XYZ file of C-alpha atoms in Angstrom:
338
model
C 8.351 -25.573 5.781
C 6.049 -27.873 4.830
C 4.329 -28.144 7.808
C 3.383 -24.447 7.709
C -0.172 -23.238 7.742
C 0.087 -20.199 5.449
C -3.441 -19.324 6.088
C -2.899 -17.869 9.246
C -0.210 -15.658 8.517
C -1.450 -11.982 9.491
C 0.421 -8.657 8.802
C 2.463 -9.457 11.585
C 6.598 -9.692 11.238
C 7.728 -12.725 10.682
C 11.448 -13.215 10.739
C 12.494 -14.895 7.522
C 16.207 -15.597 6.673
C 17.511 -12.897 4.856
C 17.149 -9.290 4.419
C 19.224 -6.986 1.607
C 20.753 -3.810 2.873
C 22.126 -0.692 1.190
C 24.186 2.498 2.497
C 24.523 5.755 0.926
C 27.387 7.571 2.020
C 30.521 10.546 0.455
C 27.340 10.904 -2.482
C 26.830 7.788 -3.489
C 25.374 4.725 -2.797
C 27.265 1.282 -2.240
C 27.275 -2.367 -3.039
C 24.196 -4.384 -1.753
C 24.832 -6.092 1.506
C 23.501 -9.057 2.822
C 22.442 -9.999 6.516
C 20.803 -12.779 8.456
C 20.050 -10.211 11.490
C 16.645 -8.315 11.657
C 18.120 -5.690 13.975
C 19.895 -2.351 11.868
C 22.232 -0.062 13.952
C 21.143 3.968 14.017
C 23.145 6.777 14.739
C 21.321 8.505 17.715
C 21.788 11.174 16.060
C 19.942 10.220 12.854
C 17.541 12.497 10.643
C 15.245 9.279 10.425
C 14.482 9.558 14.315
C 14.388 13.381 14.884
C 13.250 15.168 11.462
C 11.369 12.277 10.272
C 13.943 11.698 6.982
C 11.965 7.928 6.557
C 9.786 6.559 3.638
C 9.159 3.064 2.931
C 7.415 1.077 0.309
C 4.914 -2.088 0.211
C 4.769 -4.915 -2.526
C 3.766 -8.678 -2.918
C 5.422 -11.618 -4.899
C 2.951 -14.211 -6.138
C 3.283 -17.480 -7.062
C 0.740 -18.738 -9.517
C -0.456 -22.239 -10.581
C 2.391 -22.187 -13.340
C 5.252 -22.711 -10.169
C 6.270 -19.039 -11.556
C 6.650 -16.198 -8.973
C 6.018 -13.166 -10.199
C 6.071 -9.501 -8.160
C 3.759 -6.874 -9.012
C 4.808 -3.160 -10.525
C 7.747 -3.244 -8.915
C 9.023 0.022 -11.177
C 6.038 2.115 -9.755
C 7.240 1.488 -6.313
C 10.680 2.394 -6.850
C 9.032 5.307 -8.959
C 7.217 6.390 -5.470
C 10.268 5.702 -3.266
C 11.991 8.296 -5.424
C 9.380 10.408 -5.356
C 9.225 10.244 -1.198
C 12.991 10.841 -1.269
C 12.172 14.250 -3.670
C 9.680 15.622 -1.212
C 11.285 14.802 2.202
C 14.987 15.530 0.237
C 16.610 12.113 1.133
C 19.013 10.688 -1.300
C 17.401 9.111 -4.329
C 17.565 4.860 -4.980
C 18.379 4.319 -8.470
C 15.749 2.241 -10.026
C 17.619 -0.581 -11.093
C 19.437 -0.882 -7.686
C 15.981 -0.536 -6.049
C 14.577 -3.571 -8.134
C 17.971 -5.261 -7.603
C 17.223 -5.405 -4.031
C 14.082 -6.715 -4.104
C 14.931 -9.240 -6.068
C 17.811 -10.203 -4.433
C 15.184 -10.809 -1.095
C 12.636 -12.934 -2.652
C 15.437 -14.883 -3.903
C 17.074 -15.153 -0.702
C 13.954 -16.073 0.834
C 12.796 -18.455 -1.710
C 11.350 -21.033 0.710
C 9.140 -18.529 2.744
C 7.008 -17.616 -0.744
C 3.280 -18.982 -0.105
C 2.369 -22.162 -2.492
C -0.532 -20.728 -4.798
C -3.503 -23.024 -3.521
C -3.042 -20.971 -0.102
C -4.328 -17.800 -1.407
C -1.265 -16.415 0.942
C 1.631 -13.748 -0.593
C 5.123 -12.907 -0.127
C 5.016 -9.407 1.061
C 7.790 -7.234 0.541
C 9.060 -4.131 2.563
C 11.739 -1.807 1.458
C 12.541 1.129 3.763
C 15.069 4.306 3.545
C 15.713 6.876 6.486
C 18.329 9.308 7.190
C 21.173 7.914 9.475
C 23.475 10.321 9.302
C 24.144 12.416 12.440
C 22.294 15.570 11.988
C 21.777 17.948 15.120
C 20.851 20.636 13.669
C 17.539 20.755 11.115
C 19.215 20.050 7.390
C 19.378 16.582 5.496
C 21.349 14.259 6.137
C 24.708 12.632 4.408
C 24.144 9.424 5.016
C 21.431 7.280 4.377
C 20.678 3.439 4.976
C 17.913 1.286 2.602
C 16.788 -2.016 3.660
C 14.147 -4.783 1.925
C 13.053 -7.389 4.474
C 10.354 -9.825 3.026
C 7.809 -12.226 4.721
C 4.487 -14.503 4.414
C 1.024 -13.271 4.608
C -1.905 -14.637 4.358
C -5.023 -14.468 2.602
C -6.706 -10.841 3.614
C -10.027 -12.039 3.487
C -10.118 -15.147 5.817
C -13.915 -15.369 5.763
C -14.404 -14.376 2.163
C -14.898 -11.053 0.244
C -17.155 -9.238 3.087
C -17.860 -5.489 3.264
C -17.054 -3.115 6.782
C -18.164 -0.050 7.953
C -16.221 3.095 7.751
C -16.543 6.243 9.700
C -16.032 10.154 8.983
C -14.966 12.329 11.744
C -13.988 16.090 11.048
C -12.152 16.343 14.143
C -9.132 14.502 12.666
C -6.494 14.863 9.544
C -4.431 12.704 7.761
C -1.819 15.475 6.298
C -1.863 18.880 5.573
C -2.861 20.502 2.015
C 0.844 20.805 0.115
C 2.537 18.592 3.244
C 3.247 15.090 2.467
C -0.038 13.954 2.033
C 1.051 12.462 -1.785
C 4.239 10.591 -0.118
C 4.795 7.227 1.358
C 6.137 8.929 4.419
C 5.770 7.656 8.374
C 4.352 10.710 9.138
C 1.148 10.280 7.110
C 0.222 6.992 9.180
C 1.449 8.419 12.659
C -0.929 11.161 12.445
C -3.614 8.556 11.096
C -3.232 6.305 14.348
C -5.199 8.445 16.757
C -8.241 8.363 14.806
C -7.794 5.263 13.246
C -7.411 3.442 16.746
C -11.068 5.775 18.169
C -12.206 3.895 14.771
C -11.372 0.407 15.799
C -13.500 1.271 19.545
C -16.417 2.373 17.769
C -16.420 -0.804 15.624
C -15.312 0.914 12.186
C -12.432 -0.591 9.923
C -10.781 2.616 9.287
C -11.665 6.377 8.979
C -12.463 7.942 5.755
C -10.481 11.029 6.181
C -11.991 14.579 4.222
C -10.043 17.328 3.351
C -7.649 19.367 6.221
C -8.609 22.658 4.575
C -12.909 22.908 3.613
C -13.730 19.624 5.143
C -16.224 19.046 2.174
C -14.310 16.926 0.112
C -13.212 12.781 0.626
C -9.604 12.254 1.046
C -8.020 8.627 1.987
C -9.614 5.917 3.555
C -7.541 5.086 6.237
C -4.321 3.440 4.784
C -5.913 3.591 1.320
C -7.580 5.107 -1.154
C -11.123 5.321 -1.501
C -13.454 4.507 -4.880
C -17.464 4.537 -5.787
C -18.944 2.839 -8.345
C -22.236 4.757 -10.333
C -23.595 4.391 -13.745
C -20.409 1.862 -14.946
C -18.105 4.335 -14.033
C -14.971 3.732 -11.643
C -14.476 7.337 -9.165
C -11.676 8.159 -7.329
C -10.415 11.352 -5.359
C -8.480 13.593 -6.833
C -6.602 15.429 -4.001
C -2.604 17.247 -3.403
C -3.010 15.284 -0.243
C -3.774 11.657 -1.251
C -0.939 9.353 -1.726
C -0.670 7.764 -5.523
C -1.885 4.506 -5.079
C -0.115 1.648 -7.495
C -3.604 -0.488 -6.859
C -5.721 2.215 -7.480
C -3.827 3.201 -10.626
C -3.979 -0.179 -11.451
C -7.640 -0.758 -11.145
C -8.559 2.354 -12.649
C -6.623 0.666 -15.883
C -8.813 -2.461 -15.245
C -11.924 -0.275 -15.155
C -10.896 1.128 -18.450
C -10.567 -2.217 -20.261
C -13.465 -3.630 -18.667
C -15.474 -0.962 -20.674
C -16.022 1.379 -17.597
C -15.584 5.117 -17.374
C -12.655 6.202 -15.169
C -13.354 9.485 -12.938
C -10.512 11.221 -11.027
C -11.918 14.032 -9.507
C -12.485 15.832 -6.329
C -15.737 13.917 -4.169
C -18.098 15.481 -1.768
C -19.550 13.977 1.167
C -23.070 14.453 -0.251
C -22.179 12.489 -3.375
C -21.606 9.507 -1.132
C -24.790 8.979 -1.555
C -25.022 8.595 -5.206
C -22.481 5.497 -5.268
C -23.825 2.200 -5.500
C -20.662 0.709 -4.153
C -18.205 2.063 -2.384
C -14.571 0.287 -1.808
C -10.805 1.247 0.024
C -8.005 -0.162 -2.193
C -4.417 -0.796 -1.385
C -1.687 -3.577 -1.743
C -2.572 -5.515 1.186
C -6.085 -6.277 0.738
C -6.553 -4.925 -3.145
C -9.922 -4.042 -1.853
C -11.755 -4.000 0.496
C -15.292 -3.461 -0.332
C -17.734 -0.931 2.188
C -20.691 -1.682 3.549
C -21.612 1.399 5.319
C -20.007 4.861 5.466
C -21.174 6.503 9.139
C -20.680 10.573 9.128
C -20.201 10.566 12.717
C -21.023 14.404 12.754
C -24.007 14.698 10.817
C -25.382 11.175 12.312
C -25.792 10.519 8.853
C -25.137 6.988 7.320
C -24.458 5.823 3.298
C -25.063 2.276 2.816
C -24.026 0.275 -0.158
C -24.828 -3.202 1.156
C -24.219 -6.207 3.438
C -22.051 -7.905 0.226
C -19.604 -6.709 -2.319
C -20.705 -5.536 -5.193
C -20.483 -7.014 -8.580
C -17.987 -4.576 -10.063
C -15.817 -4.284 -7.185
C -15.690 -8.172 -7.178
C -14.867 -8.182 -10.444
C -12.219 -5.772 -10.401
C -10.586 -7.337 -7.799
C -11.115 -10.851 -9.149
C -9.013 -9.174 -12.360
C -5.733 -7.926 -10.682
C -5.710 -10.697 -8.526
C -5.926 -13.126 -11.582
C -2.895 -10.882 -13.186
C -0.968 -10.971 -9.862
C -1.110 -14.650 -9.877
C -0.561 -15.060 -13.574
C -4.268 -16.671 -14.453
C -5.278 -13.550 -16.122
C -3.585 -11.991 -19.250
C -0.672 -9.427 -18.474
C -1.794 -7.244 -21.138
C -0.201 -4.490 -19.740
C 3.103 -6.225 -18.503
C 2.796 -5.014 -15.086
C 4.863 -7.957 -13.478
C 8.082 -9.362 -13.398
C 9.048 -13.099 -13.143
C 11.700 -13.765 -11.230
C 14.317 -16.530 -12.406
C 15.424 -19.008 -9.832
């Protein structure tokens, strides 16, 4: 392991050793399981393939300069995954068997957590799907949950640079009262077509607006979207935007830092008023904008070819807490005893 080069880690899989496995069967869930195999078996009958019963979650562990590892909000993610089981009617983890498993994984896979000086994360993915066979369109009986873990590396490679972003009306992300405010597959399936026209055009992601009026912003690509004007922190407020644990985060950041915290519904036309502009999410934190096109109106809202000052310092915050060189005033993460 030492002869690793964390740095170069991406998002993609990397097999680690371990993984931490969970069935729920006759109405209740049983004993954690552990397996050295990155393959699960699936009814071909299951809910998960044919009536999309699947949610998942997404969450780092950190170790800081203190040799501690610590993993961020790891209630608010069980939290969602229950809330994701609610709307799509899976069975429901228990928190404390949710946090159990994660646990349990970074433990497991002790050696594959990044040293601190590499900037690099242990990023952890728990997902649940219905694998019960289910022919006929109802929920299913039986469900499996499973928490693999591995490396990434530093988002930012080449340091804390802004991208462009791109509005088209032609696309949407999830339907007003559908399971736009759930960590469902779904959601990012239906994001992939325009997301992928964005990535030919030279755009990070599409800023998605609102499946009903088209007036209002909704997420930005995988995340959600924030402006910054007259020291306040604004953020969508939208039944189709999922919750984001970053964005709640930083908009508790904002608050201490002395800023005002907005959560309100955002026009196109105020994307002008923003002096920065950002997408936040777990992987990145955020990722500051440096242009928003509106590929429709061949208008374009430009906030600068570096990040801003308050989006740098906002993410220079939560990453201090995540890596324990910043108070935890709010006791958002839990150290994990070796």
């Amino acid at each position: 392991m030492e002869n690793i080069n964390w740095k170069e880690f991406g998002f993609g899989y990397t097999k680690t050793d371990y993984n931490v496995r969970c069935h729920y069967r006759d109405g209740k869930w049983g004993e954690l399981e552990v397996s050295s195999s990155d393959q699960v078996n699936v009814h071909i009958a299951a809910t998960g393939l044919h009536y999309g019963q699947q949610a998942f979650e997404g969450l780092k562990a950190f170790k800081g300069p203190d040799g501690k590892v610590r993993v961020f909000r790891i209630d608010e993610n069980g939290k969602r995954l229950q809330s994701s089981s609610h709307g799509i009617m899976m069975a429901e983890m228990p928190l404390e068997l949710f946090e159990e498993a994660v646990i349990k994984a970074i433990k497991l896979n002790e050696r594959w957590i990044p040293p601190y000086e590499s900037g690099a994360s242990l990023y952890i993915r728990p997902v649940l799907f219905g694998n019960g066979a289910q022919v006929g369109v109802s929920p299913a009986s039986e469900y499996t949950f499973a928490v693999f873990v591995m490396p990434v590396g530093p988002y930012f490679k080449e340091g804390f640079k802004p991208t462009d972003y791109v509005i088209y009306r032609e696309y949407d992300r999830a339907a007003p009262q559908g399971t736009g405010t759930i960590k469902v597959g779904g959601n990012y399936a239906s994001s992939l077509r325009g997301g992928t026209r964005a990535h030919d055009e030279g755009y990070s992601a599409v800023l998605f607006l609102d499946a009903k009026e088209k007036k209002y912003i909704d997420e930005c690509g995988p995340a959600n979207f924030f402006g910054i004007k007259d020291n306040t922190y604004v953020t969508p407020k939208s039944n189709s935007i999922l919750p984001s644990i970053t964005n709640k985060s930083l908009c508790q950041i904002a608050e201490d830092l002395g800023m005002n915290v907005e959560r309100r519904q955002i026009t196109v036309e105020e994307l002008a008023d923003f002096t920065e502009a950002g997408a936040c999410g777990t992987a990145a934190v955020i990722s500051p904008i440096r242009k928003i096109v509106d590929a429709d109106n061949k208008v374009d809202y430009f906030y600068g070819d570096e990040a801003g000052k308050t989006s740098f310092k906002l993410y220079e915050t939560l990453r201090g807490i995540q890596y324990g060189t910043i108070e935890d005033k709010h006791n958002w993460n839990t150290i994990i005893e070796f």
